[in-house]
mmCIF file with all atom_site columns, C-alpha atoms in Angstrom:
data_model
loop_
_atom_site.group_PDB
_atom_site.id
_atom_site.type_symbol
_atom_site.label_atom_id
_atom_site.label_alt_id
_atom_site.label_comp_id
_atom_site.label_asym_id
_atom_site.label_entity_id
_atom_site.label_seq_id
_atom_site.pdbx_PDB_ins_code
_atom_site.Cartn_x
_atom_site.Cartn_y
_atom_site.Cartn_z
_atom_site.occupancy
_atom_site.B_iso_or_equiv
_atom_site.pdbx_formal_charge
_atom_site.auth_seq_id
_atom_site.auth_comp_id
_atom_site.auth_asym_id
_atom_site.auth_atom_id
_atom_site.pdbx_PDB_model_num
ATOM 1   C CA . MET A 1 1   ? 0.000   0.000  0.000   1.00 0.00 ? 21  MET A CA 1
ATOM 2   C CA . GLY A 1 2   ? 2.922   2.383  0.493   1.00 0.00 ? 22  GLY A CA 1
ATOM 3   C CA . GLN A 1 3   ? 4.456   4.310  3.353   1.00 0.00 ? 23  GLN A CA 1
ATOM 4   C CA . PHE A 1 4   ? 1.518   6.750  3.596   1.00 0.00 ? 24  PHE A CA 1
ATOM 5   C CA . ALA A 1 5   ? -1.236  4.125  3.408   1.00 0.00 ? 25  ALA A CA 1
ATOM 6   C CA . GLU A 1 6   ? -2.921  5.312  6.605   1.00 0.00 ? 26  GLU A CA 1
ATOM 7   C CA . ARG A 1 7   ? -2.543  9.023  5.904   1.00 0.00 ? 27  ARG A CA 1
ATOM 8   C CA . ILE A 1 8   ? -4.998  11.564 4.510   1.00 0.00 ? 28  ILE A CA 1
ATOM 9   C CA . PHE A 1 9   ? -4.071  14.769 2.692   1.00 0.00 ? 29  PHE A CA 1
ATOM 10  C CA . VAL A 1 10  ? -5.984  17.665 1.163   1.00 0.00 ? 30  VAL A CA 1
ATOM 11  C CA . VAL A 1 11  ? -4.375  19.587 -1.711  1.00 0.00 ? 31  VAL A CA 1
ATOM 12  C CA . THR A 1 12  ? -5.890  22.771 -3.167  1.00 0.00 ? 32  THR A CA 1
ATOM 13  C CA . GLY A 1 13  ? -5.312  23.675 -6.801  1.00 0.00 ? 33  GLY A CA 1
ATOM 14  C CA . ALA A 1 14  ? -4.601  19.996 -7.372  1.00 0.00 ? 34  ALA A CA 1
ATOM 15  C CA . ASN A 1 15  ? -5.300  19.758 -11.091 1.00 0.00 ? 35  ASN A CA 1
ATOM 16  C CA . SER A 1 16  ? -2.133  21.489 -12.317 1.00 0.00 ? 36  SER A CA 1
ATOM 17  C CA . GLY A 1 17  ? 1.365   22.663 -11.432 1.00 0.00 ? 37  GLY A CA 1
ATOM 18  C CA . VAL A 1 18  ? 2.644   22.236 -7.899  1.00 0.00 ? 38  VAL A CA 1
ATOM 19  C CA . GLY A 1 19  ? -0.686  20.925 -6.649  1.00 0.00 ? 39  GLY A CA 1
ATOM 20  C CA . LYS A 1 20  ? -0.850  18.193 -9.262  1.00 0.00 ? 40  LYS A CA 1
ATOM 21  C CA . SER A 1 21  ? 2.760   17.183 -8.635  1.00 0.00 ? 41  SER A CA 1
ATOM 22  C CA . ALA A 1 22  ? 2.190   17.098 -4.867  1.00 0.00 ? 42  ALA A CA 1
ATOM 23  C CA . THR A 1 23  ? -0.917  14.960 -5.374  1.00 0.00 ? 43  THR A CA 1
ATOM 24  C CA . ARG A 1 24  ? 0.980   12.549 -7.603  1.00 0.00 ? 44  ARG A CA 1
ATOM 25  C CA . SER A 1 25  ? 3.839   12.293 -5.093  1.00 0.00 ? 45  SER A CA 1
ATOM 26  C CA . LEU A 1 26  ? 1.484   11.567 -2.202  1.00 0.00 ? 46  LEU A CA 1
ATOM 27  C CA . ALA A 1 27  ? -0.559  9.111  -4.269  1.00 0.00 ? 47  ALA A CA 1
ATOM 28  C CA . THR A 1 28  ? 2.605   7.247  -5.238  1.00 0.00 ? 48  THR A CA 1
ATOM 29  C CA . ARG A 1 29  ? 3.207   6.681  -1.521  1.00 0.00 ? 49  ARG A CA 1
ATOM 30  C CA . GLY A 1 30  ? -0.268  5.220  -1.066  1.00 0.00 ? 50  GLY A CA 1
ATOM 31  C CA . ALA A 1 31  ? -1.947  8.171  0.651   1.00 0.00 ? 51  ALA A CA 1
ATOM 32  C CA . ARG A 1 32  ? -5.603  9.067  0.436   1.00 0.00 ? 52  ARG A CA 1
ATOM 33  C CA . VAL A 1 33  ? -5.652  12.452 -1.286  1.00 0.00 ? 53  VAL A CA 1
ATOM 34  C CA . VAL A 1 34  ? -8.569  14.857 -1.553  1.00 0.00 ? 54  VAL A CA 1
ATOM 35  C CA . MET A 1 35  ? -8.034  17.062 -4.597  1.00 0.00 ? 55  MET A CA 1
ATOM 36  C CA . VAL A 1 36  ? -9.654  20.498 -4.373  1.00 0.00 ? 56  VAL A CA 1
ATOM 37  C CA . CYS A 1 37  ? -10.180 22.063 -7.804  1.00 0.00 ? 57  CYS A CA 1
ATOM 38  C CA . ARG A 1 38  ? -12.212 24.935 -9.199  1.00 0.00 ? 58  ARG A CA 1
ATOM 39  C CA . SER A 1 39  ? -13.119 23.113 -12.408 1.00 0.00 ? 59  SER A CA 1
ATOM 40  C CA . ARG A 1 40  ? -14.814 19.723 -12.225 1.00 0.00 ? 60  ARG A CA 1
ATOM 41  C CA . GLU A 1 41  ? -13.732 18.906 -15.765 1.00 0.00 ? 61  GLU A CA 1
ATOM 42  C CA . ARG A 1 42  ? -10.051 19.677 -15.187 1.00 0.00 ? 62  ARG A CA 1
ATOM 43  C CA . GLY A 1 43  ? -10.147 18.088 -11.751 1.00 0.00 ? 63  GLY A CA 1
ATOM 44  C CA . GLU A 1 44  ? -11.572 14.815 -13.039 1.00 0.00 ? 64  GLU A CA 1
ATOM 45  C CA . ALA A 1 45  ? -9.033  14.739 -15.880 1.00 0.00 ? 65  ALA A CA 1
ATOM 46  C CA . ALA A 1 46  ? -6.140  15.217 -13.428 1.00 0.00 ? 66  ALA A CA 1
ATOM 47  C CA . LEU A 1 47  ? -7.553  12.655 -10.997 1.00 0.00 ? 67  LEU A CA 1
ATOM 48  C CA . ASP A 1 48  ? -7.930  10.027 -13.730 1.00 0.00 ? 68  ASP A CA 1
ATOM 49  C CA . LYS A 1 49  ? -4.406  10.650 -15.007 1.00 0.00 ? 69  LYS A CA 1
ATOM 50  C CA . ILE A 1 50  ? -2.800  10.421 -11.562 1.00 0.00 ? 70  ILE A CA 1
ATOM 51  C CA . ARG A 1 51  ? -4.822  7.317  -10.746 1.00 0.00 ? 71  ARG A CA 1
ATOM 52  C CA . ARG A 1 52  ? -3.523  5.639  -13.902 1.00 0.00 ? 72  ARG A CA 1
ATOM 53  C CA . GLN A 1 53  ? 0.057   6.745  -13.211 1.00 0.00 ? 73  GLN A CA 1
ATOM 54  C CA . THR A 1 54  ? 0.138   5.604  -9.588  1.00 0.00 ? 74  THR A CA 1
ATOM 55  C CA . GLY A 1 55  ? -2.411  2.807  -9.383  1.00 0.00 ? 75  GLY A CA 1
ATOM 56  C CA . ASN A 1 56  ? -3.861  4.578  -6.324  1.00 0.00 ? 76  ASN A CA 1
ATOM 57  C CA . ASP A 1 57  ? -7.664  4.492  -6.253  1.00 0.00 ? 77  ASP A CA 1
ATOM 58  C CA . ARG A 1 58  ? -7.836  6.465  -2.995  1.00 0.00 ? 78  ARG A CA 1
ATOM 59  C CA . LEU A 1 59  ? -8.091  9.813  -4.766  1.00 0.00 ? 79  LEU A CA 1
ATOM 60  C CA . GLU A 1 60  ? -11.212 11.948 -4.611  1.00 0.00 ? 80  GLU A CA 1
ATOM 61  C CA . LEU A 1 61  ? -12.317 15.299 -5.973  1.00 0.00 ? 81  LEU A CA 1
ATOM 62  C CA . ARG A 1 62  ? -13.983 18.247 -4.229  1.00 0.00 ? 82  ARG A CA 1
ATOM 63  C CA . VAL A 1 63  ? -15.017 21.182 -6.410  1.00 0.00 ? 83  VAL A CA 1
ATOM 64  C CA . ALA A 1 64  ? -14.864 24.705 -4.978  1.00 0.00 ? 84  ALA A CA 1
ATOM 65  C CA . ASP A 1 65  ? -14.074 28.201 -6.202  1.00 0.00 ? 85  ASP A CA 1
ATOM 66  C CA . LEU A 1 66  ? -11.823 29.444 -3.431  1.00 0.00 ? 86  LEU A CA 1
ATOM 67  C CA . ALA A 1 67  ? -12.529 33.054 -4.376  1.00 0.00 ? 87  ALA A CA 1
ATOM 68  C CA . GLU A 1 68  ? -16.012 32.617 -2.871  1.00 0.00 ? 88  GLU A CA 1
ATOM 69  C CA . LEU A 1 69  ? -15.933 32.199 0.902   1.00 0.00 ? 89  LEU A CA 1
ATOM 70  C CA . ASP A 1 70  ? -19.319 30.461 1.059   1.00 0.00 ? 90  ASP A CA 1
ATOM 71  C CA . GLN A 1 71  ? -17.877 27.735 -1.141  1.00 0.00 ? 91  GLN A CA 1
ATOM 72  C CA . VAL A 1 72  ? -14.839 27.503 1.143   1.00 0.00 ? 92  VAL A CA 1
ATOM 73  C CA . ARG A 1 73  ? -17.127 27.164 4.167   1.00 0.00 ? 93  ARG A CA 1
ATOM 74  C CA . HIS A 1 74  ? -19.095 24.411 2.430   1.00 0.00 ? 94  HIS A CA 1
ATOM 75  C CA . LEU A 1 75  ? -15.860 22.649 1.462   1.00 0.00 ? 95  LEU A CA 1
ATOM 76  C CA . GLY A 1 76  ? -14.415 22.861 4.976   1.00 0.00 ? 96  GLY A CA 1
ATOM 77  C CA . ALA A 1 77  ? -17.621 21.683 6.632   1.00 0.00 ? 97  ALA A CA 1
ATOM 78  C CA . GLY A 1 78  ? -17.845 18.717 4.275   1.00 0.00 ? 98  GLY A CA 1
ATOM 79  C CA . LEU A 1 79  ? -14.236 17.705 4.851   1.00 0.00 ? 99  LEU A CA 1
ATOM 80  C CA . ALA A 1 80  ? -14.567 18.057 8.625   1.00 0.00 ? 100 ALA A CA 1
ATOM 81  C CA . GLU A 1 81  ? -17.629 15.829 8.533   1.00 0.00 ? 101 GLU A CA 1
ATOM 82  C CA . ASP A 1 82  ? -16.110 13.167 6.292   1.00 0.00 ? 102 ASP A CA 1
ATOM 83  C CA . LEU A 1 83  ? -12.605 12.962 7.776   1.00 0.00 ? 103 LEU A CA 1
ATOM 84  C CA . ASP A 1 84  ? -11.859 11.882 11.332  1.00 0.00 ? 104 ASP A CA 1
ATOM 85  C CA . HIS A 1 85  ? -8.304  13.183 11.006  1.00 0.00 ? 105 HIS A CA 1
ATOM 86  C CA . LEU A 1 86  ? -6.123  15.025 8.500   1.00 0.00 ? 106 LEU A CA 1
ATOM 87  C CA . ASP A 1 87  ? -2.396  14.408 8.202   1.00 0.00 ? 107 ASP A CA 1
ATOM 88  C CA . GLY A 1 88  ? -1.637  17.220 5.800   1.00 0.00 ? 108 GLY A CA 1
ATOM 89  C CA . LEU A 1 89  ? -3.193  20.272 4.175   1.00 0.00 ? 109 LEU A CA 1
ATOM 90  C CA . VAL A 1 90  ? -1.369  21.750 1.176   1.00 0.00 ? 110 VAL A CA 1
ATOM 91  C CA . ASN A 1 91  ? -2.579  25.323 0.624   1.00 0.00 ? 111 ASN A CA 1
ATOM 92  C CA . ASN A 1 92  ? -1.415  25.652 -2.950  1.00 0.00 ? 112 ASN A CA 1
ATOM 93  C CA . ALA A 1 93  ? -4.110  27.196 -5.162  1.00 0.00 ? 113 ALA A CA 1
ATOM 94  C CA . GLY A 1 94  ? -3.142  30.638 -6.371  1.00 0.00 ? 114 GLY A CA 1
ATOM 95  C CA . VAL A 1 95  ? -3.915  33.332 -8.908  1.00 0.00 ? 115 VAL A CA 1
ATOM 96  C CA . VAL A 1 96  ? -2.576  36.651 -10.088 1.00 0.00 ? 116 VAL A CA 1
ATOM 97  C CA . ARG A 1 97  ? -4.827  39.087 -11.906 1.00 0.00 ? 117 ARG A CA 1
ATOM 98  C CA . ALA A 1 98  ? -3.627  41.744 -14.328 1.00 0.00 ? 118 ALA A CA 1
ATOM 99  C CA . LYS A 1 99  ? -6.524  44.027 -13.420 1.00 0.00 ? 119 LYS A CA 1
ATOM 100 C CA . ARG A 1 100 ? -8.326  44.653 -10.161 1.00 0.00 ? 120 ARG A CA 1
ATOM 101 C CA . GLU A 1 101 ? -11.187 42.211 -9.618  1.00 0.00 ? 121 GLU A CA 1
ATOM 102 C CA . ILE A 1 102 ? -13.551 42.127 -6.657  1.00 0.00 ? 122 ILE A CA 1
ATOM 103 C CA . THR A 1 103 ? -15.137 38.892 -5.454  1.00 0.00 ? 123 THR A CA 1
ATOM 104 C CA . VAL A 1 104 ? -18.773 38.364 -4.507  1.00 0.00 ? 124 VAL A CA 1
ATOM 105 C CA . ASP A 1 105 ? -17.661 38.849 -0.887  1.00 0.00 ? 125 ASP A CA 1
ATOM 106 C CA . GLY A 1 106 ? -16.164 42.264 -1.667  1.00 0.00 ? 126 GLY A CA 1
ATOM 107 C CA . PHE A 1 107 ? -12.489 41.278 -1.487  1.00 0.00 ? 127 PHE A CA 1
ATOM 108 C CA . GLU A 1 108 ? -9.680  41.774 -3.998  1.00 0.00 ? 128 GLU A CA 1
ATOM 109 C CA . ARG A 1 109 ? -9.513  38.467 -5.899  1.00 0.00 ? 129 ARG A CA 1
ATOM 110 C CA . THR A 1 110 ? -5.781  37.734 -5.610  1.00 0.00 ? 130 THR A CA 1
ATOM 111 C CA . MET A 1 111 ? -5.806  38.191 -1.834  1.00 0.00 ? 131 MET A CA 1
ATOM 112 C CA . ALA A 1 112 ? -9.113  36.358 -1.491  1.00 0.00 ? 132 ALA A CA 1
ATOM 113 C CA . THR A 1 113 ? -7.926  33.280 -3.379  1.00 0.00 ? 133 THR A CA 1
ATOM 114 C CA . ASN A 1 114 ? -4.302  33.115 -2.303  1.00 0.00 ? 134 ASN A CA 1
ATOM 115 C CA . HIS A 1 115 ? -4.757  33.946 1.365   1.00 0.00 ? 135 HIS A CA 1
ATOM 116 C CA . LEU A 1 116 ? -8.249  34.459 2.767   1.00 0.00 ? 136 LEU A CA 1
ATOM 117 C CA . ALA A 1 117 ? -9.590  31.195 1.355   1.00 0.00 ? 137 ALA A CA 1
ATOM 118 C CA . HIS A 1 118 ? -6.708  29.184 2.786   1.00 0.00 ? 138 HIS A CA 1
ATOM 119 C CA . PHE A 1 119 ? -6.905  31.010 6.117   1.00 0.00 ? 139 PHE A CA 1
ATOM 120 C CA . LEU A 1 120 ? -10.573 30.047 6.401   1.00 0.00 ? 140 LEU A CA 1
ATOM 121 C CA . LEU A 1 121 ? -10.132 26.474 5.153   1.00 0.00 ? 141 LEU A CA 1
ATOM 122 C CA . THR A 1 122 ? -7.285  25.877 7.606   1.00 0.00 ? 142 THR A CA 1
ATOM 123 C CA . ALA A 1 123 ? -9.356  27.272 10.479  1.00 0.00 ? 143 ALA A CA 1
ATOM 124 C CA . LEU A 1 124 ? -12.223 24.921 9.608   1.00 0.00 ? 144 LEU A CA 1
ATOM 125 C CA . LEU A 1 125 ? -9.890  21.907 9.614   1.00 0.00 ? 145 LEU A CA 1
ATOM 126 C CA . LEU A 1 126 ? -7.796  22.668 12.707  1.00 0.00 ? 146 LEU A CA 1
ATOM 127 C CA . ASP A 1 127 ? -9.481  20.005 14.831  1.00 0.00 ? 147 ASP A CA 1
ATOM 128 C CA . ARG A 1 128 ? -8.867  17.335 12.195  1.00 0.00 ? 148 ARG A CA 1
ATOM 129 C CA . LEU A 1 129 ? -5.239  18.430 11.784  1.00 0.00 ? 149 LEU A CA 1
ATOM 130 C CA . ALA A 1 130 ? -4.631  18.456 15.529  1.00 0.00 ? 150 ALA A CA 1
ATOM 131 C CA . ALA A 1 131 ? -6.132  14.972 15.839  1.00 0.00 ? 151 ALA A CA 1
ATOM 132 C CA . ALA A 1 132 ? -3.373  13.631 13.593  1.00 0.00 ? 152 ALA A CA 1
ATOM 133 C CA . GLY A 1 133 ? -0.548  15.921 14.665  1.00 0.00 ? 153 GLY A CA 1
ATOM 134 C CA . GLY A 1 134 ? -0.810  17.094 11.077  1.00 0.00 ? 154 GLY A CA 1
ATOM 135 C CA . ARG A 1 135 ? 1.077   19.542 8.907   1.00 0.00 ? 155 ARG A CA 1
ATOM 136 C CA . VAL A 1 136 ? -0.035  22.595 6.961   1.00 0.00 ? 156 VAL A CA 1
ATOM 137 C CA . VAL A 1 137 ? 2.082   23.544 3.956   1.00 0.00 ? 157 VAL A CA 1
ATOM 138 C CA . HIS A 1 138 ? 1.547   27.046 2.570   1.00 0.00 ? 158 HIS A CA 1
ATOM 139 C CA . VAL A 1 139 ? 2.865   27.455 -0.972  1.00 0.00 ? 159 VAL A CA 1
ATOM 140 C CA . SER A 1 140 ? 4.130   31.019 -0.801  1.00 0.00 ? 160 SER A CA 1
ATOM 141 C CA . SER A 1 141 ? 6.810   32.724 -2.911  1.00 0.00 ? 161 SER A CA 1
ATOM 142 C CA . GLN A 1 142 ? 9.975   34.756 -2.661  1.00 0.00 ? 162 GLN A CA 1
ATOM 143 C CA . ALA A 1 143 ? 7.697   37.522 -3.936  1.00 0.00 ? 163 ALA A CA 1
ATOM 144 C CA . HIS A 1 144 ? 6.595   37.900 -0.319  1.00 0.00 ? 164 HIS A CA 1
ATOM 145 C CA . ARG A 1 145 ? 9.731   40.023 0.172   1.00 0.00 ? 165 ARG A CA 1
ATOM 146 C CA . SER A 1 146 ? 8.056   42.739 -1.925  1.00 0.00 ? 166 SER A CA 1
ATOM 147 C CA . GLY A 1 147 ? 4.844   42.558 0.078   1.00 0.00 ? 167 GLY A CA 1
ATOM 148 C CA . LYS A 1 148 ? 3.985   45.534 2.234   1.00 0.00 ? 168 LYS A CA 1
ATOM 149 C CA . LEU A 1 149 ? 0.826   45.151 4.257   1.00 0.00 ? 169 LEU A CA 1
ATOM 150 C CA . SER A 1 150 ? 1.571   48.368 6.160   1.00 0.00 ? 170 SER A CA 1
ATOM 151 C CA . ARG A 1 151 ? 1.394   50.596 3.056   1.00 0.00 ? 171 ARG A CA 1
ATOM 152 C CA . ALA A 1 152 ? -2.313  51.267 3.629   1.00 0.00 ? 172 ALA A CA 1
ATOM 153 C CA . PRO A 1 153 ? -5.033  50.300 6.098   1.00 0.00 ? 173 PRO A CA 1
ATOM 154 C CA . LEU A 1 154 ? -5.275  46.503 5.953   1.00 0.00 ? 174 LEU A CA 1
ATOM 155 C CA . GLU A 1 155 ? -8.985  46.634 5.205   1.00 0.00 ? 175 GLU A CA 1
ATOM 156 C CA . SER A 1 156 ? -8.252  48.760 2.131   1.00 0.00 ? 176 SER A CA 1
ATOM 157 C CA . ILE A 1 157 ? -5.706  46.224 0.893   1.00 0.00 ? 177 ILE A CA 1
ATOM 158 C CA . LEU A 1 158 ? -8.081  43.322 1.448   1.00 0.00 ? 178 LEU A CA 1
ATOM 159 C CA . ARG A 1 159 ? -10.932 45.124 -0.293  1.00 0.00 ? 179 ARG A CA 1
ATOM 160 C CA . GLY A 1 160 ? -8.808  46.426 -3.154  1.00 0.00 ? 180 GLY A CA 1
ATOM 161 C CA . ASP A 1 161 ? -9.677  50.026 -2.327  1.00 0.00 ? 181 ASP A CA 1
ATOM 162 C CA . ILE A 1 162 ? -6.235  51.339 -3.247  1.00 0.00 ? 182 ILE A CA 1
ATOM 163 C CA . ARG A 1 163 ? -4.271  51.648 -6.470  1.00 0.00 ? 183 ARG A CA 1
ATOM 164 C CA . TYR A 1 164 ? -4.004  48.174 -7.961  1.00 0.00 ? 184 TYR A CA 1
ATOM 165 C CA . ARG A 1 165 ? -0.776  46.683 -9.245  1.00 0.00 ? 185 ARG A CA 1
ATOM 166 C CA . ALA A 1 166 ? -0.784  42.969 -10.054 1.00 0.00 ? 186 ALA A CA 1
ATOM 167 C CA . LEU A 1 167 ? 2.680   42.138 -8.708  1.00 0.00 ? 187 LEU A CA 1
ATOM 168 C CA . GLN A 1 168 ? 2.085   44.115 -5.515  1.00 0.00 ? 188 GLN A CA 1
ATOM 169 C CA . ALA A 1 169 ? -1.226  42.339 -4.910  1.00 0.00 ? 189 ALA A CA 1
ATOM 170 C CA . TYR A 1 170 ? 0.433   38.967 -5.469  1.00 0.00 ? 190 TYR A CA 1
ATOM 171 C CA . SER A 1 171 ? 3.361   39.848 -3.206  1.00 0.00 ? 191 SER A CA 1
ATOM 172 C CA . ASP A 1 172 ? 1.006   41.053 -0.480  1.00 0.00 ? 192 ASP A CA 1
ATOM 173 C CA . SER A 1 173 ? -0.926  37.784 -0.610  1.00 0.00 ? 193 SER A CA 1
ATOM 174 C CA . LYS A 1 174 ? 2.264   35.752 -0.361  1.00 0.00 ? 194 LYS A CA 1
ATOM 175 C CA . LEU A 1 175 ? 3.484   37.801 2.597   1.00 0.00 ? 195 LEU A CA 1
ATOM 176 C CA . ALA A 1 176 ? 0.135   37.104 4.247   1.00 0.00 ? 196 ALA A CA 1
ATOM 177 C CA . ASN A 1 177 ? 0.754   33.375 3.639   1.00 0.00 ? 197 ASN A CA 1
ATOM 178 C CA . VAL A 1 178 ? 4.101   33.553 5.452   1.00 0.00 ? 198 VAL A CA 1
ATOM 179 C CA . LEU A 1 179 ? 2.765   35.576 8.389   1.00 0.00 ? 199 LEU A CA 1
ATOM 180 C CA . PHE A 1 180 ? -0.160  33.170 8.771   1.00 0.00 ? 200 PHE A CA 1
ATOM 181 C CA . SER A 1 181 ? 2.155   30.159 8.602   1.00 0.00 ? 201 SER A CA 1
ATOM 182 C CA . ASN A 1 182 ? 4.423   31.563 11.305  1.00 0.00 ? 202 ASN A CA 1
ATOM 183 C CA . GLU A 1 183 ? 1.566   32.483 13.629  1.00 0.00 ? 203 GLU A CA 1
ATOM 184 C CA . LEU A 1 184 ? -0.090  29.092 13.125  1.00 0.00 ? 204 LEU A CA 1
ATOM 185 C CA . ALA A 1 185 ? 3.199   27.399 14.039  1.00 0.00 ? 205 ALA A CA 1
ATOM 186 C CA . ARG A 1 186 ? 3.491   29.555 17.159  1.00 0.00 ? 206 ARG A CA 1
ATOM 187 C CA . ARG A 1 187 ? -0.047  28.984 18.408  1.00 0.00 ? 207 ARG A CA 1
ATOM 188 C CA . TYR A 1 188 ? -0.227  25.259 17.695  1.00 0.00 ? 208 TYR A CA 1
ATOM 189 C CA . ARG A 1 189 ? 3.340   24.240 18.484  1.00 0.00 ? 209 ARG A CA 1
ATOM 190 C CA . GLY A 1 190 ? 3.356   20.589 19.512  1.00 0.00 ? 210 GLY A CA 1
ATOM 191 C CA . ARG A 1 191 ? -0.018  19.902 17.900  1.00 0.00 ? 211 ARG A CA 1
ATOM 192 C CA . ILE A 1 192 ? 0.257   21.112 14.304  1.00 0.00 ? 212 ILE A CA 1
ATOM 193 C CA . THR A 1 193 ? 3.324   21.769 12.138  1.00 0.00 ? 213 THR A CA 1
ATOM 194 C CA . SER A 1 194 ? 3.127   24.770 9.813   1.00 0.00 ? 214 SER A CA 1
ATOM 195 C CA . ASN A 1 195 ? 5.573   25.534 7.003   1.00 0.00 ? 215 ASN A CA 1
ATOM 196 C CA . ALA A 1 196 ? 5.703   28.089 4.197   1.00 0.00 ? 216 ALA A CA 1
ATOM 197 C CA . LEU A 1 197 ? 7.823   27.563 1.109   1.00 0.00 ? 217 LEU A CA 1
ATOM 198 C CA . HIS A 1 198 ? 9.033   29.136 -2.111  1.00 0.00 ? 218 HIS A CA 1
ATOM 199 C CA . PRO A 1 199 ? 8.721   26.391 -4.740  1.00 0.00 ? 219 PRO A CA 1
ATOM 200 C CA . GLY A 1 200 ? 11.022  28.067 -7.235  1.00 0.00 ? 220 GLY A CA 1
ATOM 201 C CA . VAL A 1 201 ? 10.327  29.691 -10.587 1.00 0.00 ? 221 VAL A CA 1
ATOM 202 C CA . LEU A 1 202 ? 8.354   26.908 -12.223 1.00 0.00 ? 222 LEU A CA 1
ATOM 203 C CA . ALA A 1 203 ? 6.639   26.279 -15.536 1.00 0.00 ? 223 ALA A CA 1
ATOM 204 C CA . THR A 1 204 ? 3.065   26.316 -14.247 1.00 0.00 ? 224 THR A CA 1
ATOM 205 C CA . HIS A 1 205 ? -0.309  27.567 -15.451 1.00 0.00 ? 225 HIS A CA 1
ATOM 206 C CA . ILE A 1 206 ? -0.014  30.782 -13.413 1.00 0.00 ? 226 ILE A CA 1
ATOM 207 C CA . TRP A 1 207 ? 2.019   32.350 -16.253 1.00 0.00 ? 227 TRP A CA 1
ATOM 208 C CA . ASN A 1 208 ? -0.918  31.838 -18.610 1.00 0.00 ? 228 ASN A CA 1
ATOM 209 C CA . GLN A 1 209 ? -3.635  33.396 -16.482 1.00 0.00 ? 229 GLN A CA 1
ATOM 210 C CA . ASN A 1 210 ? -3.313  36.850 -18.069 1.00 0.00 ? 230 ASN A CA 1
ATOM 211 C CA . LYS A 1 211 ? -2.674  38.192 -21.553 1.00 0.00 ? 231 LYS A CA 1
ATOM 212 C CA . THR A 1 212 ? -0.523  41.151 -20.572 1.00 0.00 ? 232 THR A CA 1
ATOM 213 C CA . LEU A 1 213 ? 2.877   41.790 -22.146 1.00 0.00 ? 233 LEU A CA 1
ATOM 214 C CA . GLY A 1 214 ? 4.642   40.754 -18.945 1.00 0.00 ? 234 GLY A CA 1
ATOM 215 C CA . SER A 1 215 ? 2.696   37.488 -18.767 1.00 0.00 ? 235 SER A CA 1
ATOM 216 C CA . LEU A 1 216 ? 3.395   36.690 -22.412 1.00 0.00 ? 236 LEU A CA 1
ATOM 217 C CA . ILE A 1 217 ? 7.120   37.312 -21.901 1.00 0.00 ? 237 ILE A CA 1
ATOM 218 C CA . ALA A 1 218 ? 7.150   35.134 -18.774 1.00 0.00 ? 238 ALA A CA 1
ATOM 219 C CA . ALA A 1 219 ? 5.242   32.369 -20.564 1.00 0.00 ? 239 ALA A CA 1
ATOM 220 C CA . ALA A 1 220 ? 7.850   32.411 -23.337 1.00 0.00 ? 240 ALA A CA 1
ATOM 221 C CA . PHE A 1 221 ? 10.496  31.433 -20.757 1.00 0.00 ? 241 PHE A CA 1
ATOM 222 C CA . LYS A 1 222 ? 8.531   28.422 -19.450 1.00 0.00 ? 242 LYS A CA 1
ATOM 223 C CA . PRO A 1 223 ? 10.744  25.945 -21.358 1.00 0.00 ? 243 PRO A CA 1
ATOM 224 C CA . VAL A 1 224 ? 13.737  26.953 -19.203 1.00 0.00 ? 244 VAL A CA 1
ATOM 225 C CA . MET A 1 225 ? 11.833  27.117 -15.919 1.00 0.00 ? 245 MET A CA 1
ATOM 226 C CA . GLY A 1 226 ? 11.876  24.343 -13.385 1.00 0.00 ? 246 GLY A CA 1
ATOM 227 C CA . SER A 1 227 ? 9.422   21.461 -13.415 1.00 0.00 ? 247 SER A CA 1
ATOM 228 C CA . PRO A 1 228 ? 6.687   21.502 -10.778 1.00 0.00 ? 248 PRO A CA 1
#
């Protein structure tokens, strides 16, 4: 069955990039993996491919748009009900938007997806993580070094009520990931492990999310970027 046969993991953004690679790695070790994806079609395609590659039939799909907090609440409640413990939560899903977008909840979309959704999902699963002495992995970025959450009232940053710049919004969200990871580690020391990481400059779908000049240039360099 593999070294992780008794373990359960949840991976967000699991249909591509880092999330898909993490899912495949865990599945290879025999783990039960819950794949959280925004698109049912892409999620099912990734699940079927990983199942064929690994021979692991303990994969399952949950569909949720993490930019909508009601969907995150529904996802978290369902997972908490269905799982008696959780060994690992990989907070990976991420976006970057060329132009300012506001979610149905009134938050700036990059911050809502990259940070607020994962903050809420983690909070909803804390009991299940603590039951297993589990680990939370926050996929952040070296871009967090350019984040500056003190540049304006925090509420204004969260709501997108200030001048919008795509890289700044992304950097702010990744700084929020790191701060959350550190505080989670401090508060739950001995019960839950919390880590944040920079995965490297990788050839993932995030470079194709926008059609700006910068995105097109970055996408052109994907062949020399690292593999997820």
